[in-house]
Amino acid sequence: MYEGAIQNLIDELGRLPGVGPKSAQRIAFHILSADPADVTRLATALRRVKELVRFCTVCFNVAETEQCRICRDTRRGVDVLCVVEEPKDVVAIERTGEFRGRYHVLGGAINPLEGIGPDNLRIRELMLRLGSGDVKELILATDPNTEGEATATYLALMVKPMGIAVSRLASGLPVGGDLEYADEITLGRAFEGRRSV
Ligand SMILES: [Zn+2]
């Protein structure tokens, strides 16, 4: 529709999640008319996120050092481990202030329709962590939807024979939803009222 650089920018923006063609066009023209210093800052932020951010070697949360801020925090307990799908879920749970243990980020959920099985998630790494014997309780905080439930069931079956207490977040979370969209109070209550499985 447009030529050259502006169309290229619209196309790239349109590939981002949640950005439709109209939004892509609006953002592209906003950038075009923006102050050059603002655009440079945005471009730098995009480049730096790819250069600097990596995954924590312990829990697979996002980090800028070998271990993330939470894994480096010696005040946090090592006996309770909370399993989540994505780094954004760590942020959601941290906001509740209810949890002082550590995390394990799976990198998604079991989803046969999209060809995602246990081997595509960081389940092997989770089992290695549990094998150290430090963890006494595992909290399954995968999303309250079909894939999240399937993943929680799978993990419970694998972990319970190891003699580790396994719990799942209490109901009250919007079913079919995404953990990150739950408000702090609801998520905090779900955490407090977790039930063993
Ligand atoms: Zn970590």
mmCIF file of C-alpha atoms and ligand atoms in Angstrom:
data_model
loop_
_atom_site.group_PDB
_atom_site.id
_atom_site.type_symbol
_atom_site.label_atom_id
_atom_site.label_comp_id
_atom_site.label_asym_id
_atom_site.label_seq_id
_atom_site.Cartn_x
_atom_site.Cartn_y
_atom_site.Cartn_z
ATOM 1 C CA MET A 1 0.000 0.000 0.000
ATOM 2 C CA TYR A 2 2.849 2.370 0.846
ATOM 3 C CA GLU A 3 6.272 2.188 -0.631
ATOM 4 C CA GLY A 4 9.623 1.219 0.798
ATOM 5 C CA ALA A 5 10.579 1.798 4.415
ATOM 6 C CA ILE A 6 7.190 2.807 5.790
ATOM 7 C CA GLN A 7 5.461 -0.287 4.351
ATOM 8 C CA ASN A 8 8.321 -2.427 5.631
ATOM 9 C CA LEU A 9 7.796 -1.025 9.140
ATOM 10 C CA ILE A 10 4.020 -1.583 8.935
ATOM 11 C CA ASP A 11 4.632 -5.192 7.854
ATOM 12 C CA GLU A 12 7.080 -5.827 10.724
ATOM 13 C CA LEU A 13 4.788 -4.247 13.343
ATOM 14 C CA GLY A 14 1.861 -6.255 11.947
ATOM 15 C CA ARG A 15 3.711 -9.474 12.769
ATOM 16 C CA LEU A 16 3.692 -8.648 16.490
ATOM 17 C CA PRO A 17 1.094 -10.367 18.691
ATOM 18 C CA GLY A 18 -2.057 -8.329 19.212
ATOM 19 C CA VAL A 19 -1.162 -5.764 16.527
ATOM 20 C CA GLY A 20 -3.645 -5.687 13.654
ATOM 21 C CA PRO A 21 -3.080 -3.935 10.286
ATOM 22 C CA LYS A 22 -4.721 -0.689 11.465
ATOM 23 C CA SER A 23 -2.681 -0.517 14.680
ATOM 24 C CA ALA A 24 0.484 -1.317 12.711
ATOM 25 C CA GLN A 25 -0.237 1.599 10.386
ATOM 26 C CA ARG A 26 -1.003 3.954 13.290
ATOM 27 C CA ILE A 27 2.212 3.017 15.145
ATOM 28 C CA ALA A 28 4.298 3.325 11.961
ATOM 29 C CA PHE A 29 3.042 6.866 11.309
ATOM 30 C CA HIS A 30 3.517 7.753 14.961
ATOM 31 C CA ILE A 31 7.156 6.654 14.692
ATOM 32 C CA LEU A 32 7.554 8.582 11.444
ATOM 33 C CA SER A 33 6.475 11.836 13.087
ATOM 34 C CA ALA A 34 8.167 11.183 16.443
ATOM 35 C CA ASP A 35 11.247 12.929 17.765
ATOM 36 C CA PRO A 36 14.387 11.202 16.344
ATOM 37 C CA ALA A 37 15.811 10.790 19.880
ATOM 38 C CA ASP A 38 12.685 8.872 20.978
ATOM 39 C CA VAL A 39 12.922 6.581 17.955
ATOM 40 C CA THR A 40 16.621 5.950 18.625
ATOM 41 C CA ARG A 41 15.785 4.994 22.212
ATOM 42 C CA LEU A 42 13.135 2.559 20.988
ATOM 43 C CA ALA A 43 15.526 1.025 18.441
ATOM 44 C CA THR A 44 18.213 0.681 21.139
ATOM 45 C CA ALA A 45 15.752 -0.959 23.541
ATOM 46 C CA LEU A 46 14.789 -3.500 20.844
ATOM 47 C CA ARG A 47 18.416 -4.326 20.092
ATOM 48 C CA ARG A 48 19.497 -4.509 23.727
ATOM 49 C CA VAL A 49 16.724 -6.908 24.734
ATOM 50 C CA LYS A 50 18.086 -9.416 22.224
ATOM 51 C CA GLU A 51 21.718 -8.778 23.164
ATOM 52 C CA LEU A 52 21.408 -8.779 26.947
ATOM 53 C CA VAL A 53 18.455 -10.884 28.021
ATOM 54 C CA ARG A 54 18.853 -14.621 28.327
ATOM 55 C CA PHE A 55 17.308 -17.389 30.367
ATOM 56 C CA CYS A 56 18.363 -18.169 33.925
ATOM 57 C CA THR A 57 20.380 -21.404 33.900
ATOM 58 C CA VAL A 58 18.543 -22.652 37.018
ATOM 59 C CA CYS A 59 14.866 -21.727 36.613
ATOM 60 C CA PHE A 60 14.652 -20.420 32.985
ATOM 61 C CA ASN A 61 13.174 -17.106 34.019
ATOM 62 C CA VAL A 62 14.494 -14.126 32.026
ATOM 63 C CA ALA A 63 17.816 -12.838 33.342
ATOM 64 C CA GLU A 64 20.734 -10.615 32.402
ATOM 65 C CA THR A 65 23.226 -12.705 34.344
ATOM 66 C CA GLU A 66 23.738 -16.465 34.522
ATOM 67 C CA GLN A 67 21.131 -16.690 37.285
ATOM 68 C CA CYS A 68 18.021 -14.537 37.632
ATOM 69 C CA ARG A 69 17.395 -12.140 40.524
ATOM 70 C CA ILE A 70 15.166 -14.668 42.320
ATOM 71 C CA CYS A 71 17.616 -17.581 42.106
ATOM 72 C CA ARG A 72 20.412 -15.302 43.376
ATOM 73 C CA ASP A 73 18.332 -14.219 46.400
ATOM 74 C CA THR A 74 19.644 -16.369 49.270
ATOM 75 C CA ARG A 75 16.776 -15.236 51.554
ATOM 76 C CA ARG A 76 14.291 -17.206 49.463
ATOM 77 C CA GLY A 77 13.527 -20.762 50.510
ATOM 78 C CA VAL A 78 14.738 -23.689 48.430
ATOM 79 C CA ASP A 79 12.158 -26.151 49.791
ATOM 80 C CA VAL A 80 9.144 -24.858 47.816
ATOM 81 C CA LEU A 81 9.225 -24.686 44.038
ATOM 82 C CA CYS A 82 6.491 -23.052 41.960
ATOM 83 C CA VAL A 83 6.095 -24.283 38.384
ATOM 84 C CA VAL A 84 4.799 -21.766 35.826
ATOM 85 C CA GLU A 85 4.487 -21.683 32.056
ATOM 86 C CA GLU A 86 6.139 -18.370 31.183
ATOM 87 C CA PRO A 87 8.358 -15.667 32.750
ATOM 88 C CA LYS A 88 5.341 -13.315 32.781
ATOM 89 C CA ASP A 89 3.654 -15.706 35.233
ATOM 90 C CA VAL A 90 6.605 -15.261 37.622
ATOM 91 C CA VAL A 91 5.931 -11.524 37.549
ATOM 92 C CA ALA A 92 2.195 -12.090 38.199
ATOM 93 C CA ILE A 93 2.909 -14.294 41.254
ATOM 94 C CA GLU A 94 5.633 -11.982 42.577
ATOM 95 C CA ARG A 95 3.088 -9.134 42.515
ATOM 96 C CA THR A 96 0.883 -11.025 45.007
ATOM 97 C CA GLY A 97 3.670 -11.048 47.611
ATOM 98 C CA GLU A 98 2.429 -14.488 48.746
ATOM 99 C CA PHE A 99 5.370 -16.581 47.654
ATOM 100 C CA ARG A 100 8.919 -16.633 49.028
ATOM 101 C CA GLY A 101 10.165 -19.821 47.395
ATOM 102 C CA ARG A 102 11.672 -20.362 43.958
ATOM 103 C CA TYR A 103 10.332 -20.939 40.475
ATOM 104 C CA HIS A 104 10.694 -23.216 37.504
ATOM 105 C CA VAL A 105 9.602 -21.837 34.122
ATOM 106 C CA LEU A 106 8.489 -24.571 31.716
ATOM 107 C CA GLY A 107 8.459 -22.454 28.575
ATOM 108 C CA GLY A 108 4.849 -23.330 27.687
ATOM 109 C CA ALA A 109 2.293 -26.060 28.295
ATOM 110 C CA ILE A 110 1.542 -29.477 26.832
ATOM 111 C CA ASN A 111 -0.526 -28.883 23.695
ATOM 112 C CA PRO A 112 -0.871 -31.908 21.380
ATOM 113 C CA LEU A 113 -2.735 -29.866 18.741
ATOM 114 C CA GLU A 114 0.296 -27.631 18.327
ATOM 115 C CA GLY A 115 2.718 -30.532 18.625
ATOM 116 C CA ILE A 116 4.036 -29.462 22.046
ATOM 117 C CA GLY A 117 4.779 -32.487 24.209
ATOM 118 C CA PRO A 118 6.649 -32.901 27.513
ATOM 119 C CA ASP A 119 9.978 -33.102 25.654
ATOM 120 C CA ASN A 120 9.480 -29.587 24.278
ATOM 121 C CA LEU A 121 9.174 -28.128 27.771
ATOM 122 C CA ARG A 122 11.805 -27.830 30.514
ATOM 123 C CA ILE A 123 10.474 -30.869 32.359
ATOM 124 C CA ARG A 124 13.731 -32.836 32.210
ATOM 125 C CA GLU A 125 15.460 -29.847 33.864
ATOM 126 C CA LEU A 126 12.709 -29.760 36.503
ATOM 127 C CA MET A 127 13.241 -33.448 37.326
ATOM 128 C CA LEU A 128 16.990 -32.831 37.690
ATOM 129 C CA ARG A 129 16.295 -30.004 40.146
ATOM 130 C CA LEU A 130 13.889 -32.167 42.144
ATOM 131 C CA GLY A 131 16.473 -34.947 42.211
ATOM 132 C CA SER A 132 18.732 -32.813 44.418
ATOM 133 C CA GLY A 133 16.367 -33.520 47.354
ATOM 134 C CA ASP A 134 16.035 -29.890 48.535
ATOM 135 C CA VAL A 135 12.469 -29.443 47.292
ATOM 136 C CA LYS A 136 9.727 -30.628 49.658
ATOM 137 C CA GLU A 137 6.717 -29.021 47.976
ATOM 138 C CA LEU A 138 5.919 -28.375 44.328
ATOM 139 C CA ILE A 139 3.195 -25.848 43.491
ATOM 140 C CA LEU A 140 1.712 -26.285 40.022
ATOM 141 C CA ALA A 141 0.758 -22.794 38.841
ATOM 142 C CA THR A 142 0.156 -23.512 35.177
ATOM 143 C CA ASP A 143 -2.694 -21.609 33.488
ATOM 144 C CA PRO A 144 -6.289 -22.579 34.405
ATOM 145 C CA ASN A 145 -7.072 -23.791 30.860
ATOM 146 C CA THR A 146 -7.038 -27.190 29.099
ATOM 147 C CA GLU A 147 -3.307 -27.140 28.308
ATOM 148 C CA GLY A 148 -2.359 -25.878 31.779
ATOM 149 C CA GLU A 149 -4.487 -28.551 33.461
ATOM 150 C CA ALA A 150 -3.026 -31.302 31.245
ATOM 151 C CA THR A 151 0.493 -30.134 32.116
ATOM 152 C CA ALA A 152 -0.295 -30.023 35.856
ATOM 153 C CA THR A 153 -1.777 -33.534 35.742
ATOM 154 C CA TYR A 154 1.247 -34.864 33.878
ATOM 155 C CA LEU A 155 3.693 -33.290 36.350
ATOM 156 C CA ALA A 156 1.712 -34.476 39.395
ATOM 157 C CA LEU A 157 1.881 -38.061 38.108
ATOM 158 C CA MET A 158 5.638 -37.816 37.591
ATOM 159 C CA VAL A 159 6.521 -36.040 40.821
ATOM 160 C CA LYS A 160 4.297 -37.656 43.448
ATOM 161 C CA PRO A 161 6.182 -40.993 43.435
ATOM 162 C CA MET A 162 9.288 -38.995 44.407
ATOM 163 C CA GLY A 163 7.720 -38.268 47.800
ATOM 164 C CA ILE A 164 7.339 -34.528 47.133
ATOM 165 C CA ALA A 165 4.081 -32.811 48.161
ATOM 166 C CA VAL A 166 2.309 -31.512 45.060
ATOM 167 C CA SER A 167 -0.334 -28.784 45.108
ATOM 168 C CA ARG A 168 -2.358 -26.912 42.525
ATOM 169 C CA LEU A 169 -3.598 -23.323 42.782
ATOM 170 C CA ALA A 170 -7.110 -23.102 44.245
ATOM 171 C CA SER A 171 -10.127 -22.469 42.077
ATOM 172 C CA GLY A 172 -11.375 -18.925 41.789
ATOM 173 C CA LEU A 173 -9.056 -18.193 38.932
ATOM 174 C CA PRO A 174 -10.986 -17.475 35.736
ATOM 175 C CA VAL A 175 -11.302 -20.851 33.990
ATOM 176 C CA GLY A 176 -9.911 -20.948 30.471
ATOM 177 C CA GLY A 177 -7.899 -17.854 31.237
ATOM 178 C CA ASP A 178 -4.303 -16.875 31.478
ATOM 179 C CA LEU A 179 -2.561 -16.589 34.851
ATOM 180 C CA GLU A 180 -1.184 -13.150 34.014
ATOM 181 C CA TYR A 181 -4.681 -11.662 33.664
ATOM 182 C CA ALA A 182 -5.779 -12.660 37.178
ATOM 183 C CA ASP A 183 -5.771 -9.722 39.562
ATOM 184 C CA GLU A 184 -3.350 -9.779 42.497
ATOM 185 C CA ILE A 185 -5.989 -10.498 45.129
ATOM 186 C CA THR A 186 -7.552 -13.425 43.246
ATOM 187 C CA LEU A 187 -4.147 -14.896 42.462
ATOM 188 C CA GLY A 188 -2.974 -14.347 46.042
ATOM 189 C CA ARG A 189 -6.027 -16.181 47.386
ATOM 190 C CA ALA A 190 -5.562 -18.995 44.893
ATOM 191 C CA PHE A 191 -2.052 -19.345 46.211
ATOM 192 C CA GLU A 192 -3.034 -19.400 49.871
ATOM 193 C CA GLY A 193 -5.821 -21.892 49.207
ATOM 194 C CA ARG A 194 -3.774 -24.251 47.051
ATOM 195 C CA ARG A 195 -4.885 -27.836 47.399
ATOM 196 C CA SER A 196 -2.748 -30.918 47.273
ATOM 197 C CA VAL A 197 -3.214 -33.179 44.264
HETATM 198 ZN ZN ZN B 1 16.310 -18.244 38.079
#
